[in-house]
Amino acid sequence: MKRALAIALALWLVGCDHGQESVIGPSEAFRIRGAQFMKGALPGTAASDAGTATPVDAGGPPRVTMVALSSGYAIQGQSGRGISGLSTPNAASVGIALDDVGSGYWVVPTRTIDQTTGELTWSATADFDRSIPAGRRFLHFVAFDESGTPGEQLAQKFCIASSIPDNLSSCDPSVEPPAAVISLTWDTNVDLDLQVVTPAGVVVTPKHPSTEPPDAGTDAGADADAGVNYGAVGTIDRDSNANCITDGVRMENLVFPKDAPLGTYQIFANLFDACKQPNVHFDVAVYTAEPSDGGKKLTLSYQRGGELVDSQADPTAGRGLFVTEFLFVP
Amino acid sequence: MIPAAPSAAPAEPSTAPSAAPPSGAETKPAEPPRAAPARSAAPTDPARDGSLAARAEVLLPPSADAQHVEPAKAGKGPEAAPLIDISGYIQGEYQSHQDSEDQLRQGGSLLNQNRFLVRRGRFVLKRAWQYSSLEAELDGNTTSGPSFGFYRAEAAVFYRGNNEKSLPPVAQLTVGMMRTPFGFELPQPAGERWFMERTQLSRALWPTEIDVGARLSGAVSAFRYALAITNGEPLGEKSGFQLQDPNANKDVTLNVGAKASPLENLEISGGVSAVTGKGFHAGTGVTKGTVGWRDINDNGNIDSGELVGAAAQAETPSKSFDRFAIGADLEIGFKTALGASLLYGEVIAAKNMDRGFFVADPVVAPQVDLRELGFYVGFLQPITEYAMLGFRAEYYDPNADSSEPRSGRIVPLKNTVRVFSPMAGLVLPKRARLLFQYDLIRDHLGRDAQGVPADLKNDAWTLRLQVHL
């Protein structure tokens, strides 16, 4: 009996800190589906940029020899990005981390032999949380051998592009961002619509997504005489969760690519359909292109939040909840 | 991932412990809470006969299965038996799991499992006559949010023959929602079990004990038998057909066993069990043609060549597949100075029977049968009648032939789960239990730095208070 108790106690003590971490939910901002999460910094010797790594030594430590990405960036909140590559034949697994993001790294095993190179293949599917700050980063890779010894890291240039449509200027500063973006984001899967009334009195909604009046061009002379600059046309980029068909984006942006007509803009949030949700918290933000490092950068100029409850849903409403007025000045 | 923690099972069957003093009896001297046995009494599970309760009254409260309900007596008076015998219990508990996260799983289910819950609130209604009986069990719990409903419903006719009152009838035919008579753990009421839940092995093969069908069972001398024909889709099965039957085939379960007392303080029982039947792989319906978008270059825009048409698809037929399980169990009860100890164990080998953990479906690729193997050993030691210690160890392999490509080779893939469960409890005899159990879970649901399947940090502990009606 005493022995059984001792064994039980020993097992319990051993069990207090045993086993691999379980990360299933989105508690890590950078996630690899189906991979094992490890807390701590990515092991291995100092990273080298892809393409400039030291030559592979057949008898040396394991190495990631090639990384294949469909593009060099991922948009904030993007899911299902495929990452694959090759490693030396002595690699048992590959660790992956995004620098300065999250509290650890992910491990995937190497799989089959690549018939062309004789090296081992590996693959992963990555999700990038919206909370990851936009900007240029590195994806880091390291191979482990069968004893768990890591080799030299490989650093792959990568960029997290802003979910605000900025022409990818967050990844390439030489690209000019839009002149202004009015953005509506929200937290639950309801059909919420951005409504903006322009200085010219045009009501812009996802169903009428342009700041250009419906009859534009028919009496342009008279409008020009009225001092309205219709040359700068803004467009709402999408109708998110339209008719409660969930797309998960929960964001609508009125984008002025070149110039925003000056004047006062009224911004509304219209709950078209609550989609059986009790309420929704939303956030309105206005971004404008401001000078930065010799170029321009999309900068947050104004932000305000609010809440709507399901009883306020009204698909026939001409206007939603008034949120704010915003003045575009020279 | 399917959690391996034993205490995370969905609503699970059990019957109420039979100790059922009248309402308010808490303030009265403890009177044996069982109704007087009647000649017509009908144990609901004669194959088991509440045998452990009989040989270790401190270990197990009087089994609901062994409780005999006297037929209603004519006339009125204090000695008249109740028309309906009511019993029940409530299990309230706190669970803590190492793999809890303050997040939601895809689909919205909770990943946090550190919580209070009502694991079971059971109420059992019984009535018996000379040759027939009925029994209904209601269950309420908050395991997956509040729920309440029928859990067990049995209608039975029986012939007692010359069997004594303490024995099951010679033959009993039961029809309805009932426990499957396989092995030791499955027919045991949850209110009588000292460990929090059945083993991972048992819960994988039978997500709950309850199935719908007919059962012929009884006792002849020292031998017990039970033959059940059921739909084969137990309550809690993940196929979506629980308690229904998508194929005409019925599962046939056979259990034969014996019980003997070779020494005054020693009792041995055991048996062998087998079940055979057909599982079901659901086909798919016809679909319309659709247009899909594959963001090949991951730029978030629809570019040339990224719109893909999917032609309308014909339906695919459903298929049935063979499955079976065989098992053997042995229980040894012996009385010591400390109390009535119990050592028990069971081993089960099966094919395509996993319906709750690594669900077996040999119809899908790679179209191979899944062979399951598992066993457990448990020990219960009462310390006087006011405390209980226990330890249970189990092993379960849900797929003995699993493999995966790794490091350029096809290598065996371990899926085995081992659980070690020390348990300790305080007991208010025949009234309440305060139990603590730690589940040390050793599985292969994680991976180590080499990419090799490794133990996941998912141990769990439970503190439970169980009070009987």
GROMACS .gro file of N, CA and C in nm, chain A residues 1 8 11-12 14-27 36 38 70-71 73 75 78 81 91-93 107 109-113 120 144-148, chain B residues 1 98-99 101 103-105 111 295-300 379 381 389 391 404-409 420 422 438 440 442 445-451 454-457 459:
model
  246
    1MET      N    1   0.083  -0.120   0.000
    1MET     CA    2   0.000   0.000   0.000
    1MET      C    3   0.087   0.126   0.000
    8ALA      N    4   0.225   0.662  -0.676
    8ALA     CA    5   0.125   0.760  -0.719
    8ALA      C    6   0.175   0.902  -0.698
   11LEU      N    7   0.440   0.983  -0.955
   11LEU     CA    8   0.379   1.009  -1.085
   11LEU      C    9   0.316   1.148  -1.089
   12TRP      N   10   0.254   1.182  -0.978
   12TRP     CA   11   0.191   1.313  -0.973
   12TRP      C   12   0.294   1.424  -0.983
   14VAL      N   13   0.594   1.405  -1.111
   14VAL     CA   14   0.650   1.406  -1.246
   14VAL      C   15   0.554   1.476  -1.341
   15GLY      N   16   0.427   1.455  -1.318
   15GLY     CA   17   0.328   1.510  -1.409
   15GLY      C   18   0.310   1.658  -1.398
   16CYS      N   19   0.364   1.720  -1.292
   16CYS     CA   20   0.343   1.862  -1.274
   16CYS      C   21   0.403   1.944  -1.386
   17ASP      N   22   0.511   1.899  -1.444
   17ASP     CA   23   0.573   1.979  -1.549
   17ASP      C   24   0.624   1.885  -1.657
   18HIS      N   25   0.533   1.822  -1.724
   18HIS     CA   26   0.571   1.724  -1.824
   18HIS      C   27   0.486   1.745  -1.948
   19GLY      N   28   0.546   1.718  -2.061
   19GLY     CA   29   0.468   1.724  -2.183
   19GLY      C   30   0.484   1.854  -2.258
   20GLN      N   31   0.434   1.851  -2.382
   20GLN     CA   32   0.446   1.967  -2.470
   20GLN      C   33   0.327   2.061  -2.449
   21GLU      N   34   0.353   2.188  -2.477
   21GLU     CA   35   0.247   2.287  -2.464
   21GLU      C   36   0.135   2.259  -2.563
   22SER      N   37   0.015   2.287  -2.518
   22SER     CA   38  -0.099   2.274  -2.608
   22SER      C   39  -0.146   2.414  -2.645
   23VAL      N   40  -0.139   2.447  -2.771
   23VAL     CA   41  -0.192   2.574  -2.818
   23VAL      C   42  -0.286   2.545  -2.933
   24ILE      N   43  -0.412   2.555  -2.907
   24ILE     CA   44  -0.512   2.527  -3.009
   24ILE      C   45  -0.579   2.656  -3.054
   25GLY      N   46  -0.613   2.738  -2.959
   25GLY     CA   47  -0.682   2.862  -2.991
   25GLY      C   48  -0.586   2.970  -3.036
   26PRO      N   49  -0.641   3.084  -3.072
   26PRO     CA   50  -0.558   3.192  -3.128
   26PRO      C   51  -0.489   3.276  -3.023
   27SER      N   52  -0.431   3.214  -2.922
   27SER     CA   53  -0.362   3.293  -2.821
   27SER      C   54  -0.225   3.339  -2.870
   36GLN      N   55   0.347   2.179  -3.355
   36GLN     CA   56   0.369   2.182  -3.211
   36GLN      C   57   0.427   2.317  -3.171
   38MET      N   58   0.631   2.557  -2.917
   38MET     CA   59   0.735   2.551  -2.815
   38MET      C   60   0.757   2.693  -2.761
   70SER      N   61   0.449   3.198  -5.150
   70SER     CA   62   0.383   3.246  -5.271
   70SER      C   63   0.405   3.395  -5.290
   71SER      N   64   0.426   3.467  -5.182
   71SER     CA   65   0.461   3.608  -5.192
   71SER      C   66   0.537   3.646  -5.065
   73TYR      N   67   0.478   3.871  -4.854
   73TYR     CA   68   0.404   3.941  -4.749
   73TYR      C   69   0.275   3.867  -4.716
   75ILE      N   70  -0.115   3.975  -4.531
   75ILE     CA   71  -0.195   4.086  -4.480
   75ILE      C   72  -0.237   4.056  -4.337
   78GLN      N   73  -0.456   3.756  -4.219
   78GLN     CA   74  -0.466   3.656  -4.327
   78GLN      C   75  -0.447   3.515  -4.272
   81ARG      N   76  -0.181   3.073  -4.510
   81ARG     CA   77  -0.066   3.097  -4.597
   81ARG      C   78   0.024   2.974  -4.599
   91ALA      N   79   1.784   1.636  -4.129
   91ALA     CA   80   1.689   1.716  -4.050
   91ALA      C   81   1.567   1.631  -4.017
   92ALA      N   82   1.531   1.632  -3.889
   92ALA     CA   83   1.411   1.559  -3.847
   92ALA      C   84   1.290   1.650  -3.839
   93SER      N   85   1.315   1.777  -3.814
   93SER     CA   86   1.204   1.872  -3.802
   93SER      C   87   1.254   2.012  -3.833
  107VAL      N   88   0.697   2.385  -3.451
  107VAL     CA   89   0.778   2.276  -3.506
  107VAL      C   90   0.692   2.188  -3.595
  109PRO      N   91   0.741   1.836  -3.857
  109PRO     CA   92   0.838   1.733  -3.895
  109PRO      C   93   0.870   1.740  -4.044
  110THR      N   94   0.988   1.696  -4.077
  110THR     CA   95   1.018   1.679  -4.220
  110THR      C   96   0.945   1.555  -4.268
  111ARG      N   97   0.914   1.552  -4.396
  111ARG     CA   98   0.828   1.445  -4.446
  111ARG      C   99   0.901   1.354  -4.545
  112THR      N  100   0.876   1.377  -4.674
  112THR     CA  101   0.926   1.283  -4.775
  112THR      C  102   1.055   1.335  -4.840
  113ILE      N  103   1.116   1.248  -4.919
  113ILE     CA  104   1.238   1.284  -4.990
  113ILE      C  105   1.203   1.350  -5.122
  120LEU      N  106   1.495   1.667  -4.785
  120LEU     CA  107   1.367   1.636  -4.722
  120LEU      C  108   1.271   1.753  -4.736
  144PHE      N  109   1.618   2.079  -3.700
  144PHE     CA  110   1.667   1.999  -3.587
  144PHE      C  111   1.703   1.860  -3.639
  145ASP      N  112   1.810   1.803  -3.585
  145ASP     CA  113   1.840   1.665  -3.622
  145ASP      C  114   1.764   1.569  -3.529
  146GLU      N  115   1.787   1.441  -3.544
  146GLU     CA  116   1.708   1.343  -3.470
  146GLU      C  117   1.736   1.343  -3.320
  147SER      N  118   1.845   1.407  -3.281
  147SER     CA  119   1.870   1.419  -3.137
  147SER      C  120   1.816   1.550  -3.082
  148GLY      N  121   1.754   1.630  -3.168
  148GLY     CA  122   1.697   1.757  -3.124
  148GLY      C  123   1.796   1.872  -3.129
  331MET      N  124  -0.815   1.839  -3.207
  331MET     CA  125  -0.763   1.743  -3.111
  331MET      C  126  -0.875   1.701  -3.021
  428GLN      N  127  -0.466   2.106  -1.768
  428GLN     CA  128  -0.345   2.177  -1.809
  428GLN      C  129  -0.358   2.236  -1.949
  429ASP      N  130  -0.442   2.178  -2.032
  429ASP     CA  131  -0.449   2.225  -2.170
  429ASP      C  132  -0.561   2.326  -2.191
  431GLU      N  133  -0.729   2.679  -2.240
  431GLU     CA  134  -0.691   2.808  -2.295
  431GLU      C  135  -0.810   2.901  -2.284
  433GLN      N  136  -0.961   3.068  -2.478
  433GLN     CA  137  -0.992   3.092  -2.619
  433GLN      C  138  -1.107   3.001  -2.659
  434LEU      N  139  -1.153   3.021  -2.779
  434LEU     CA  140  -1.257   2.934  -2.834
  434LEU      C  141  -1.198   2.848  -2.944
  435ARG      N  142  -1.247   2.726  -2.953
  435ARG     CA  143  -1.209   2.639  -3.063
  435ARG      C  144  -1.279   2.686  -3.190
  441LEU      N  145  -1.245   2.629  -2.504
  441LEU     CA  146  -1.118   2.561  -2.478
  441LEU      C  147  -1.084   2.566  -2.329
  625ASP      N  148  -0.664   3.180  -5.379
  625ASP     CA  149  -0.571   3.293  -5.383
  625ASP      C  150  -0.429   3.239  -5.397
  626ILE      N  151  -0.392   3.204  -5.520
  626ILE     CA  152  -0.266   3.133  -5.543
  626ILE      C  153  -0.145   3.216  -5.498
  627ASN      N  154  -0.148   3.346  -5.531
  627ASN     CA  155  -0.033   3.428  -5.493
  627ASN      C  156  -0.053   3.500  -5.360
  628ASP      N  157  -0.159   3.466  -5.290
  628ASP     CA  158  -0.181   3.518  -5.154
  628ASP      C  159  -0.177   3.669  -5.146
  629ASN      N  160  -0.231   3.737  -5.247
  629ASN     CA  161  -0.231   3.883  -5.240
  629ASN      C  162  -0.368   3.939  -5.203
  630GLY      N  163  -0.464   3.853  -5.179
  630GLY     CA  164  -0.595   3.898  -5.137
  630GLY      C  165  -0.681   3.951  -5.250
  709PHE      N  166  -0.755  -0.031  -0.829
  709PHE     CA  167  -0.752  -0.082  -0.692
  709PHE      C  168  -0.821   0.018  -0.601
  711GLN      N  169  -0.924   0.092  -0.194
  711GLN     CA  170  -0.899   0.053  -0.056
  711GLN      C  171  -0.971   0.148   0.039
  719LEU      N  172  -0.930   0.527  -0.072
  719LEU     CA  173  -0.815   0.552  -0.157
  719LEU      C  174  -0.825   0.462  -0.279
  721PHE      N  175  -0.646   0.376  -0.695
  721PHE     CA  176  -0.549   0.402  -0.801
  721PHE      C  177  -0.589   0.321  -0.923
  734GLU      N  178   0.328   0.728  -4.040
  734GLU     CA  179   0.333   0.859  -4.106
  734GLU      C  180   0.469   0.875  -4.173
  735PRO      N  181   0.476   0.960  -4.278
  735PRO     CA  182   0.607   0.989  -4.337
  735PRO      C  183   0.680   1.089  -4.249
  736ARG      N  184   0.803   1.053  -4.213
  736ARG     CA  185   0.882   1.143  -4.129
  736ARG      C  186   1.028   1.122  -4.160
  737SER      N  187   1.100   1.230  -4.181
  737SER     CA  188   1.243   1.225  -4.212
  737SER      C  189   1.272   1.134  -4.331
  738GLY      N  190   1.183   1.134  -4.428
  738GLY     CA  191   1.205   1.057  -4.550
  738GLY      C  192   1.173   0.911  -4.538
  739ARG      N  193   1.115   0.869  -4.425
  739ARG     CA  194   1.082   0.728  -4.407
  739ARG      C  195   0.937   0.716  -4.362
  750PHE      N  196  -0.278   0.752  -1.549
  750PHE     CA  197  -0.259   0.705  -1.412
  750PHE      C  198  -0.341   0.796  -1.321
  752PRO      N  199  -0.450   0.850  -0.941
  752PRO     CA  200  -0.467   0.835  -0.797
  752PRO      C  201  -0.593   0.908  -0.752
  768TYR      N  202  -0.653   1.289  -0.950
  768TYR     CA  203  -0.557   1.350  -1.044
  768TYR      C  204  -0.536   1.253  -1.160
  770LEU      N  205  -0.305   1.167  -1.453
  770LEU     CA  206  -0.175   1.187  -1.514
  770LEU      C  207  -0.183   1.125  -1.654
  772ARG      N  208  -0.054   1.046  -2.023
  772ARG     CA  209   0.065   1.035  -2.109
  772ARG      C  210   0.018   0.989  -2.247
  775LEU      N  211  -0.012   1.326  -2.835
  775LEU     CA  212  -0.085   1.428  -2.912
  775LEU      C  213   0.002   1.551  -2.941
  776GLY      N  214   0.118   1.561  -2.879
  776GLY     CA  215   0.209   1.670  -2.908
  776GLY      C  216   0.326   1.623  -2.994
  777ARG      N  217   0.419   1.710  -3.016
  777ARG     CA  218   0.543   1.671  -3.086
  777ARG      C  219   0.660   1.736  -3.014
  778ASP      N  220   0.773   1.665  -3.016
  778ASP     CA  221   0.892   1.723  -2.957
  778ASP      C  222   0.968   1.802  -3.063
  779ALA      N  223   1.084   1.851  -3.025
  779ALA     CA  224   1.161   1.936  -3.117
  779ALA      C  225   1.205   1.860  -3.241
  780GLN      N  226   1.210   1.729  -3.232
  780GLN     CA  227   1.250   1.649  -3.348
  780GLN      C  228   1.131   1.614  -3.437
  781GLY      N  229   1.013   1.663  -3.400
  781GLY     CA  230   0.895   1.633  -3.479
  781GLY      C  231   0.834   1.498  -3.449
  784ALA      N  232   0.487   1.330  -2.913
  784ALA     CA  233   0.529   1.333  -2.773
  784ALA      C  234   0.408   1.368  -2.687
  785ASP      N  235   0.430   1.354  -2.560
  785ASP     CA  236   0.321   1.380  -2.465
  785ASP      C  237   0.279   1.526  -2.470
  786LEU      N  238   0.149   1.545  -2.466
  786LEU     CA  239   0.093   1.680  -2.458
  786LEU      C  240   0.065   1.711  -2.311
  787LYS      N  241   0.085   1.835  -2.275
  787LYS     CA  242   0.062   1.875  -2.136
  787LYS      C  243  -0.088   1.890  -2.114
  789ASP      N  244  -0.264   1.705  -1.833
  789ASP     CA  245  -0.311   1.642  -1.708
  789ASP      C  246  -0.433   1.717  -1.655
   0.00000   0.00000   0.00000
